Each structure stands twice: as C-alpha cells, then as structure tokens.
Short mmCIF file of C-alpha atoms in Angstrom, two decimals:
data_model
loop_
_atom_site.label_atom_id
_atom_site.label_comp_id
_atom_site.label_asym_id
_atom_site.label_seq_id
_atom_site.Cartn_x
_atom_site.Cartn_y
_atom_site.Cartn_z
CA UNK A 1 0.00 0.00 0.00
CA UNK A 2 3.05 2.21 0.24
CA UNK A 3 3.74 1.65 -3.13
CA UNK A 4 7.63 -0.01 -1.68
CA UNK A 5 8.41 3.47 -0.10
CA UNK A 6 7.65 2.83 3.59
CA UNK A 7 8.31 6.62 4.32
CA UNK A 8 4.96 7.05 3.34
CA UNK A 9 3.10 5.44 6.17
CA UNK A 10 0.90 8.96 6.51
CA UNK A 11 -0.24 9.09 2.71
CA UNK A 12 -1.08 5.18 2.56
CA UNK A 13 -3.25 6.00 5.93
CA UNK A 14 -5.08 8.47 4.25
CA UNK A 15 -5.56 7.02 1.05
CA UNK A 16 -6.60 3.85 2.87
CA UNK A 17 -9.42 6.18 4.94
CA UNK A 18 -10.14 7.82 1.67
CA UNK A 19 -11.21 4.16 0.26
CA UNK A 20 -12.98 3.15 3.07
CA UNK A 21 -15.39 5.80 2.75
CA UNK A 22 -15.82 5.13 -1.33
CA UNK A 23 -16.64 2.04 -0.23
CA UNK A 24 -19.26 3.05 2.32
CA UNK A 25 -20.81 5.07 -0.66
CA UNK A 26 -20.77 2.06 -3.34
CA UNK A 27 -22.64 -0.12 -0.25
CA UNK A 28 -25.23 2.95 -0.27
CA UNK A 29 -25.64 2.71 -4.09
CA UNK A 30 -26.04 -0.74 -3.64
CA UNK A 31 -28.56 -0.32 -1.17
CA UNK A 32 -30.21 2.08 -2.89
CA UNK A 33 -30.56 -0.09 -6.73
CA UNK A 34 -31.58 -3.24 -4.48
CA UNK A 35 -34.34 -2.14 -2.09
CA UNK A 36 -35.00 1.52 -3.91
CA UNK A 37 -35.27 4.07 -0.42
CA UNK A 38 -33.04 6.41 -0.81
CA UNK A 39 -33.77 6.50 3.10
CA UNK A 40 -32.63 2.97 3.88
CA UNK A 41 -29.36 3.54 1.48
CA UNK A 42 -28.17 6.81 3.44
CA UNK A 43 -28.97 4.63 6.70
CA UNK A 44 -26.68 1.44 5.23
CA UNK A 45 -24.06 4.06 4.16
CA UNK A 46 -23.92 5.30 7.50
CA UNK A 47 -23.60 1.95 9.46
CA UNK A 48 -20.53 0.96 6.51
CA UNK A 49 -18.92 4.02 7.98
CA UNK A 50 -19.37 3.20 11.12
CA UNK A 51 -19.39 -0.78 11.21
CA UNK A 52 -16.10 -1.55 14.11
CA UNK A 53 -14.52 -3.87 11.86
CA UNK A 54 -14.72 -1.51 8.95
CA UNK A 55 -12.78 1.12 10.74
CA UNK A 56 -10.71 -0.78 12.13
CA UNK A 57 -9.39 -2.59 8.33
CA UNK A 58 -9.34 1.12 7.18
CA UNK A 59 -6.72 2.22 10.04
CA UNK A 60 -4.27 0.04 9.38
CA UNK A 61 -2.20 -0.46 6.25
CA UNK A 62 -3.18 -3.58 4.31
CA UNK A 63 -5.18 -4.93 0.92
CA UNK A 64 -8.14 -5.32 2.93
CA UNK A 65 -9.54 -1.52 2.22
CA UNK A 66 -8.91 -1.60 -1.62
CA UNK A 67 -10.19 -4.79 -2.00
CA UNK A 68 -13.74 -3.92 -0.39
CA UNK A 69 -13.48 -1.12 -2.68
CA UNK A 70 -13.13 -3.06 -5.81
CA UNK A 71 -15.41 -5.94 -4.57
CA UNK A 72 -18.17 -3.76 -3.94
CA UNK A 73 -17.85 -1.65 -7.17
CA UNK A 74 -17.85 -4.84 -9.11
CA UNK A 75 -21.13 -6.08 -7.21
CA UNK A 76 -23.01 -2.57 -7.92
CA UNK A 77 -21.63 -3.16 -11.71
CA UNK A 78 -23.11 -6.20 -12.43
CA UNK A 79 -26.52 -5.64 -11.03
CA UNK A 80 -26.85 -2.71 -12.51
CA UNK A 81 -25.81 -4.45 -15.87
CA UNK A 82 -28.55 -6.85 -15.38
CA UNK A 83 -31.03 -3.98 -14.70
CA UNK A 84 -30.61 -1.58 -17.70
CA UNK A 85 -29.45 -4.39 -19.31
CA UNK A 86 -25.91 -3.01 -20.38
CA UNK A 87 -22.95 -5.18 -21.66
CA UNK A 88 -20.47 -2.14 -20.99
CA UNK A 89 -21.66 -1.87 -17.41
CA UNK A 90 -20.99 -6.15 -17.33
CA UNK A 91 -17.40 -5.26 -18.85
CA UNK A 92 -16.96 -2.99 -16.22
CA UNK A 93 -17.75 -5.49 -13.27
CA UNK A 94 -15.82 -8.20 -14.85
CA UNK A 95 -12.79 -6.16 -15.07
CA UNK A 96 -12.96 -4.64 -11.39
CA UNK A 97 -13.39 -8.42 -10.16
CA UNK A 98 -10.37 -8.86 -11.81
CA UNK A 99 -8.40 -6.38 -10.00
CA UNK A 100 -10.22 -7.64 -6.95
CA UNK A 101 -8.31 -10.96 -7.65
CA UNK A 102 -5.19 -9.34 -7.99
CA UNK A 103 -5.59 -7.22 -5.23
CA UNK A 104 -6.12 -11.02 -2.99
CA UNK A 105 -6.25 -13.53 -5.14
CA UNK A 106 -8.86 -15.78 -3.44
CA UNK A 107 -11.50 -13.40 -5.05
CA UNK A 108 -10.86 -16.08 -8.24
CA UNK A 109 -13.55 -18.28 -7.35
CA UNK A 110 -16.06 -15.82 -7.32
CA UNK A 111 -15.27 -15.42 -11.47
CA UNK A 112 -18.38 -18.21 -12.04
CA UNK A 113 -20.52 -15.93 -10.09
CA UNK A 114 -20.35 -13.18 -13.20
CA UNK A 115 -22.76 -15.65 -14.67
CA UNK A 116 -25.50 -15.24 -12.20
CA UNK A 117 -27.50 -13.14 -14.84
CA UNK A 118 -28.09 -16.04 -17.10
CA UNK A 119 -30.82 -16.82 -14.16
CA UNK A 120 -32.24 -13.15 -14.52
CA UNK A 121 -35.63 -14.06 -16.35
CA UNK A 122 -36.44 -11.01 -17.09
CA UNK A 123 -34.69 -10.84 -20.36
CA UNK A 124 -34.73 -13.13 -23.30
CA UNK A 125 -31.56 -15.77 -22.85
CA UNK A 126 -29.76 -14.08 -25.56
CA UNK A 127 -29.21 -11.00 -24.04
CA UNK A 128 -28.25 -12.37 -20.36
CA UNK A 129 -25.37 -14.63 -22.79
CA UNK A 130 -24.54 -11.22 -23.76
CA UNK A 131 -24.11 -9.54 -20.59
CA UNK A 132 -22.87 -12.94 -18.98
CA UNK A 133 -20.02 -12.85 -21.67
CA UNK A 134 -19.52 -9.43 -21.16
CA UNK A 135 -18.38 -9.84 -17.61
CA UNK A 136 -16.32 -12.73 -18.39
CA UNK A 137 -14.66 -10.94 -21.52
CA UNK A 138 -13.62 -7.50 -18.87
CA UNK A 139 -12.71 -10.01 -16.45
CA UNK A 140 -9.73 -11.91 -18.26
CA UNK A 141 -8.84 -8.52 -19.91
CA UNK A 142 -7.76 -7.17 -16.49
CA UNK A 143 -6.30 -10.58 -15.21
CA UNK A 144 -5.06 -12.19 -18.27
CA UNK A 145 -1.82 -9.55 -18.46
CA UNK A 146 -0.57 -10.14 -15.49
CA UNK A 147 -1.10 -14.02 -15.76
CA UNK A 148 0.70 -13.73 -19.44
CA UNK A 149 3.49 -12.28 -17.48
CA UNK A 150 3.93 -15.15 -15.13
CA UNK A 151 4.37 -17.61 -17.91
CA UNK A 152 7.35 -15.36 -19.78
CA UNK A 153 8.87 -15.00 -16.55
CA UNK A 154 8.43 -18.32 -15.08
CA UNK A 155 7.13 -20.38 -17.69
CA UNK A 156 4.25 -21.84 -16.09
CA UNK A 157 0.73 -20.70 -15.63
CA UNK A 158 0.07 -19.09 -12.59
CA UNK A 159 -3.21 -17.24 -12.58
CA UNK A 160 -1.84 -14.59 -10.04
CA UNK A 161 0.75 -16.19 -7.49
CA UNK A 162 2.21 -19.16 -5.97
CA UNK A 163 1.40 -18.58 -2.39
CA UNK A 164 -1.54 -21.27 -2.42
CA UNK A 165 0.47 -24.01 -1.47
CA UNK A 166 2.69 -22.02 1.09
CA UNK A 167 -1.24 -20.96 2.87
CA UNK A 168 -2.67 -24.10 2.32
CA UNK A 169 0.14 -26.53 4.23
CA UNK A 170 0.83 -23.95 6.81
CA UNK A 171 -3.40 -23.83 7.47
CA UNK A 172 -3.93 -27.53 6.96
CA UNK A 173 -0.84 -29.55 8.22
CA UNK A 174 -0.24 -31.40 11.43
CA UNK A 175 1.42 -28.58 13.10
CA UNK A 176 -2.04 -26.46 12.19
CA UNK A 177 -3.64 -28.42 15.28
CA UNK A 178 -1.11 -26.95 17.77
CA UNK A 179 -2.80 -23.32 16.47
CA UNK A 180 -6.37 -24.47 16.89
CA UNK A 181 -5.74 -26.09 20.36
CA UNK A 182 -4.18 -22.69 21.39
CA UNK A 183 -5.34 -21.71 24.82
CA UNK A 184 -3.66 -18.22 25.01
CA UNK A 185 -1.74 -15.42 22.97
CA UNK A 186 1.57 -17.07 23.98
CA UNK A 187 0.53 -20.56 23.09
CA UNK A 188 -0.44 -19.17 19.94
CA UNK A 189 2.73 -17.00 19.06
CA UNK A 190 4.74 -20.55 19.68
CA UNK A 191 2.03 -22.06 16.88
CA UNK A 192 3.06 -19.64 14.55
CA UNK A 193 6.38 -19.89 15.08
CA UNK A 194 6.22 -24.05 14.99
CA UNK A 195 4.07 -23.28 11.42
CA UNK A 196 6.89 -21.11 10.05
CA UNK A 197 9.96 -23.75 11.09
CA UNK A 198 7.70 -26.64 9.71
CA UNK A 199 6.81 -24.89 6.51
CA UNK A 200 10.39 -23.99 5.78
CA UNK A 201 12.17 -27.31 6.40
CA UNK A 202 9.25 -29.03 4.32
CA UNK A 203 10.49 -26.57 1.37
CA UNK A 204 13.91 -27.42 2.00
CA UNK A 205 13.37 -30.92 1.92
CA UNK A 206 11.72 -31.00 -1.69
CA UNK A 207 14.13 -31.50 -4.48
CA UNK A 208 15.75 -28.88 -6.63
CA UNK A 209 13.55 -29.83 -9.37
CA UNK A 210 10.48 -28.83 -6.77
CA UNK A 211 12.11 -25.38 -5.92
CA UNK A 212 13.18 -24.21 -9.61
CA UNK A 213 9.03 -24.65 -10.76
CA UNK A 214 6.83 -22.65 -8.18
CA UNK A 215 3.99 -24.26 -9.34
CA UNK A 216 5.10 -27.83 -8.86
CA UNK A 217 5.79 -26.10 -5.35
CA UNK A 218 2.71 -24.90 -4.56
CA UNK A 219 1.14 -28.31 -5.92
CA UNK A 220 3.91 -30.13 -3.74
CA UNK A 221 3.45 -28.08 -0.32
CA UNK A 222 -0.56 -28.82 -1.31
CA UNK A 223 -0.14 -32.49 -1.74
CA UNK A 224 1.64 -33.05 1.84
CA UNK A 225 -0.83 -31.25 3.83
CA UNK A 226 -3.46 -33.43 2.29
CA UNK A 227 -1.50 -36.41 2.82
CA UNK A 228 -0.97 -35.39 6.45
CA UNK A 229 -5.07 -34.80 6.95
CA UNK A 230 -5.89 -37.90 4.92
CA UNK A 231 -3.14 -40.11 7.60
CA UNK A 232 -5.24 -38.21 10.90
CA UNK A 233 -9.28 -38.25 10.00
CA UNK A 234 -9.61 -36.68 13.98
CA UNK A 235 -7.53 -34.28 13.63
CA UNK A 236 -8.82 -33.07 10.81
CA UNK A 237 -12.82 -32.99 11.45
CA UNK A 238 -11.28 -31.19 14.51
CA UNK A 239 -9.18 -28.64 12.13
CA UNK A 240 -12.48 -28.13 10.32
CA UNK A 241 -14.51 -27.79 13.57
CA UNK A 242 -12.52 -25.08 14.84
CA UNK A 243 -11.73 -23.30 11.45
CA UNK A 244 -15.81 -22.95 10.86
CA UNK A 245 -16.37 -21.93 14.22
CA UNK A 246 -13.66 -19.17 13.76
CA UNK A 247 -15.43 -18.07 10.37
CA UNK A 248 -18.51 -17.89 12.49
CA UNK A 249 -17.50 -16.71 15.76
CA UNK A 250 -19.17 -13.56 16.39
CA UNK A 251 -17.20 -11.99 18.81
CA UNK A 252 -13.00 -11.13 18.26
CA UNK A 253 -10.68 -13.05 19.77
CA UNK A 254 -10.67 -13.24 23.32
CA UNK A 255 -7.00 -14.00 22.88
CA UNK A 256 -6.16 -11.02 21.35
CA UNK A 257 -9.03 -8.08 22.73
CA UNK A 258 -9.69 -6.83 25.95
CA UNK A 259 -13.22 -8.57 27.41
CA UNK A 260 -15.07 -5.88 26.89
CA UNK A 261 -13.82 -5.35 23.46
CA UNK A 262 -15.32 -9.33 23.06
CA UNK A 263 -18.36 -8.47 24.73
CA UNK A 264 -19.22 -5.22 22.95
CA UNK A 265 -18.08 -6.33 19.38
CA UNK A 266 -19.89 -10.00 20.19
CA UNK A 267 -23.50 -8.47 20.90
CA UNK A 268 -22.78 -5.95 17.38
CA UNK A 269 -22.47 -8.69 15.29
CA UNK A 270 -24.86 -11.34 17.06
CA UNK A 271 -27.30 -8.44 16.37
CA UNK A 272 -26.36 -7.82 12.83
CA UNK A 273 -26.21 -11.90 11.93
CA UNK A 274 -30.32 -12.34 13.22
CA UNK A 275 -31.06 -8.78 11.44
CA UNK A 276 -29.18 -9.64 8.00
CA UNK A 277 -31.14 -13.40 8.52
CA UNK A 278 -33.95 -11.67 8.87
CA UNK A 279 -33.52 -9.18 5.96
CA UNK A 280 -32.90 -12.10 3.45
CA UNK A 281 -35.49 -13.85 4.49
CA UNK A 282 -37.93 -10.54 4.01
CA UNK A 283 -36.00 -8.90 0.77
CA UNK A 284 -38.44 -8.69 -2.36
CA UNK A 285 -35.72 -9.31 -4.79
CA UNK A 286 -35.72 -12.88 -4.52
CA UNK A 287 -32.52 -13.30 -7.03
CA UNK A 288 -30.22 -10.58 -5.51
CA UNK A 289 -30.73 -12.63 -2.51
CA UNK A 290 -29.80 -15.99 -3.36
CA UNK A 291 -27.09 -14.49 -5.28
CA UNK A 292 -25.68 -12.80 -1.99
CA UNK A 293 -26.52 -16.37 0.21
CA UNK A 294 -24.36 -18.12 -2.47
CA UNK A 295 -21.90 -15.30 -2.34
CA UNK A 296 -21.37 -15.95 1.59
CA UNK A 297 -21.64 -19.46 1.23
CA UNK A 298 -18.41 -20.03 -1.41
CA UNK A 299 -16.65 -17.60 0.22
CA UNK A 300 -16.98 -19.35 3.52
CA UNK A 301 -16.08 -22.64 1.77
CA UNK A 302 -12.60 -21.44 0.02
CA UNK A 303 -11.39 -20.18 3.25
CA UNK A 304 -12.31 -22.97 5.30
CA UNK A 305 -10.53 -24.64 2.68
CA UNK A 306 -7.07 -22.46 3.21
CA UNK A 307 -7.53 -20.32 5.56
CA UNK A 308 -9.67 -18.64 8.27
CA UNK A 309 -9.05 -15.51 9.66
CA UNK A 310 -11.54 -12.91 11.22
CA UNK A 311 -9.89 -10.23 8.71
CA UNK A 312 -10.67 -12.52 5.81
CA UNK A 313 -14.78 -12.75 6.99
CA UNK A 314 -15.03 -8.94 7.45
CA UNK A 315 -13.76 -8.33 3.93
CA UNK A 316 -16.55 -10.55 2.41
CA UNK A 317 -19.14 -10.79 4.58
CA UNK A 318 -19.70 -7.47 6.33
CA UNK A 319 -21.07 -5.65 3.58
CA UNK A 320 -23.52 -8.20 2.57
CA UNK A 321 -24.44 -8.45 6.15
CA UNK A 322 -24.57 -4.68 6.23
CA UNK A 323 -27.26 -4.44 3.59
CA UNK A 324 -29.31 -6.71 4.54
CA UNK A 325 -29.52 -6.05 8.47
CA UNK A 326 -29.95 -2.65 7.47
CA UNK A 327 -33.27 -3.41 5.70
CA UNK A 328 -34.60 -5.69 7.55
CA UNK A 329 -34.29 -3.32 10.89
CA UNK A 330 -36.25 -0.38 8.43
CA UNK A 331 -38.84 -3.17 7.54
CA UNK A 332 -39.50 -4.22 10.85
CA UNK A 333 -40.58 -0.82 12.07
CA UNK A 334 -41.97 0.41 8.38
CA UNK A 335 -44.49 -1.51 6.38
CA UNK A 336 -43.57 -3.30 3.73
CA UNK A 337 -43.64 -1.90 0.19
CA UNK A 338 -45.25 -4.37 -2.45
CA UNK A 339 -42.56 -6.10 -4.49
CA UNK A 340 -41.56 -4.80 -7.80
CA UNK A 341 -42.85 -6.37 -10.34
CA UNK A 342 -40.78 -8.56 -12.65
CA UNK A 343 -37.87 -7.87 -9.85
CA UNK A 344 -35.03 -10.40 -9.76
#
C-alpha cells in the first residue's frame, strides 16, 4: 500500500481512509438499486462508515480496504448491468473483479458468479449470454496480463501467485492443530512460530527440481498437507470444527481483545447476523438474494478450505451483512412496500 516506499506510512493512511469511505458510498448505491429508499441507502451508508470492523481494516495499512473497494464496485456493476441491461456496465464489473483478484487472489472463485445473470428471467436468454459474456470478456482482460506475465517469466501458468500451497500446508498440516488447540496469545505466538519452522524445512526438503518450478511447489506443499489430513481423520474434522467456528464466531478473539472489546463487538455482530437473517429472508428481490446467500456461502467454503481468519470474513461478509440487516431493521418498524414487479 506504500507503493515499496515505507516513508509514506501517513499518505497510505489516508488514502486507505479515503477508500474506506468510497466504499461506504458504493454499499449505499447498492442499497439504494436493491431495495430503492433512498432512506434505507443513506442509513446502510452510514452503518458501513461506522461498522467496528470496517474502521478498524481502514486504520491500518493492508489490501483489505482496496479490496472492499473493488469488490463492492464490481457487485453494484453487475446488477446494474442486469437492470438496464448493459454489456459495458458487465465489462466494467468483470474487469474490477479482476483487479479484486489481484488485489487477494482468493476473489478467483467468485469469477463463475459473473454468470448469475443467465438466471435473470427477465430478459430473453440471448441478451443475459450477452451480458454474462460481457463480464467474463472485462474479467480476463484485467487478469489475463498479469497471468501472461507469469508464464514469460516463469514459464508456467500461474493465474496470479504461488502462495496457495505455502497458505494451504501452513493452514492444513499437522502442526495447524497446535494453532487451533491454542489456549492463550503465547501458546499461539509458539504455533506460529512451529508453522513457520515446519513450513520452511518441508520446502527445504523437496528437491531442486520442486524449488526451480513454483507451481510444482505450490502443488507439492498442497499435496503433503493433504496427505498429512488424509493419515489423521480426527484431527482433521477437529481442524475443520474449529476453522468454521472461527469463520462464524461472532465476537474477536478473546486472545487477542480486551473482554469488553469481546463483549461489545460480540453483541454488534450477534445483532447484525439475526437482522441480516432476517432481511434475506424478508427482501423482495428474490434473485439478488440468493445471489448474496451463495456469495457468503463459497466464500466461507474457500477459506475454510485455506484459511480462516476474522480479517478474511469482514472483507466478504460485512457488507452483505450490512445491507441486509440494514433493511430488515427499516422493515420491521416500516411496512412493507409491495414487491416490484418482474424484480429479480
């Protein structure tokens, strides 16, 4: 975020604030296409701003800020693609997914979700191919350059990077247990430091052929820690116990945050999980919702799958949770307005 001149701490902060708020605005757009009250979108724009764990991402100086940014701007892209219908607005969305991706790179498996339109029935099947395609087309546009750049330089296809494997032994291994049995902060510093050691002499244990390729790596590193889960079936329904309960956990830490820090932030987003429930079960727009459940639901899976950190749920799940908590607390005290005919 410094743009590799760390003298700049100050400017990243601000341009990292400066994001935060765009994003707050894009999840009142949002807002406002989906449930149409301009009312309920200043309100959602408002909590964004305000949400704990959003302020607390845009503080500090990591990917997490522009990557909300470019997530969200994608989202608003695409449905408003499928609304007008516009294959320039589709080319848009697929392209800022795309940066998404190689902003964190996990955003990849969302690419199949650009072709959520073909269930929009409100338009004849040729034009949601159209705008479907659209998306897809913007989307290797952005990502395809830097990909054709991995291959010159390292002669091997590599979407975006090689740090898969590295995430997924170092998550998924043997030594992963010691960090989900972890009682305390110090217990888990010495986890960390035990995942480090074992990840490194793994590496340097692989043969030279393994080093020169990282994708062989990454495949190599991947292979072991399956190996390792395949040889301990407990230990690894208890890996996956404790990594969904982290995804899920509602309140931070305890390990890390002061109690009432735990207690504060736990009732915040015990409230906001019911009221976001609650909204989805109550929104009109019976395909934007799915689309978001399905949204939350892969998202959850594919870091389950490498790795689960409270960081990684706020990025993807707060401002769906956001929008639809917002609503359903405006709904609850407002009376419903009849659905919109023909809405997906």
């Amino acid at each position: 975020m410094t743009l590799c001149h760390p003298d700049r701490i100050p400017a990243a902060k601000l341009a990292n604030d400066a994001l935060g708020a765009f994003a707050a605005l894009v999840l009142a757009a949002l807002s406002a296409r989906i449930f149409r009250r301009r009312s309920l979108a200043i309100a959602t724009g408002f909590a964004a701003a305000l949400c704990p764990t959003q302020v607390l991402v845009a503080m500090d100086i990591q990917s997490e800020t522009l990557f909300i940014a470019l997530l969200l701007s994608a989202a608003y892209l695409l449905l408003a693609a499928a609304d007008r219908p516009s294959s320039n607005l589709a080319l848009l969305a697929g392209a800022f997914l795309a940066a998404a991706a190689l902003t964190r790179s996990s955003a990849l498996v969302l690419a199949p979700l650009l072709l959520g339109v073909l269930w929009d029935l409100r338009y004849p099947f040729r034009a949601r191919a159209h705008i479907a395609l659209s998306a897809l087309l913007g989307f290797g546009c952005v990502l395809l350059p830097w990909t054709a750049r991995n291959a010159l330089v390292f002669h091997e296809l590599i979407l975006v990077n090689d740090g898969a494997g590295c995430v997924f032994y170092g998550r998924n291994a043997d030594v992963a247990l010691e960090a989900a049995n972890a009682r305390n902060r110090a217990e888990l510093d010495r986890a960390a430091t035990r995942i480090d050691v074992t990840l490194r002499e793994k590496i340097a244990a692989l043969s030279a052929e393994v080093h020169d390729s990282p994708a062989k790596l990454s495949r190599a590193l991947t292979e072991a820690a399956l190996a390792e889960r395949r040889a301990n079936p407990v230990g690894t329904a208890r890996l996956l116990a404790w990594k969904v309960k982290t995804w899920l956990r509602p309140y931070p830490d305890p390990r890390f945050w002061p109690r009432w820090a735990v207690l504060g932030v736990g009732a915040y987003f015990v409230s906001l999980f019911v009221l976001a429930g609650v909204g989805l079960a109550r929104a009109d727009r019976r395909g934007v919702g799915l689309f978001c459940a399905l949204f939350l639901g892969v998202t959850m899976l594919v870091h389950v799958a490498l790795e689960v950190n409270w960081r990684y749920r706020t990025t993807y799940w707060d401002p769906v949770l956001l929008l639809y908590a917002c609503y359903a607390a405006a709904t609850l005290f407002a009376p419903r307005r009849g659905r919109s005919k023909g809405a997906a």
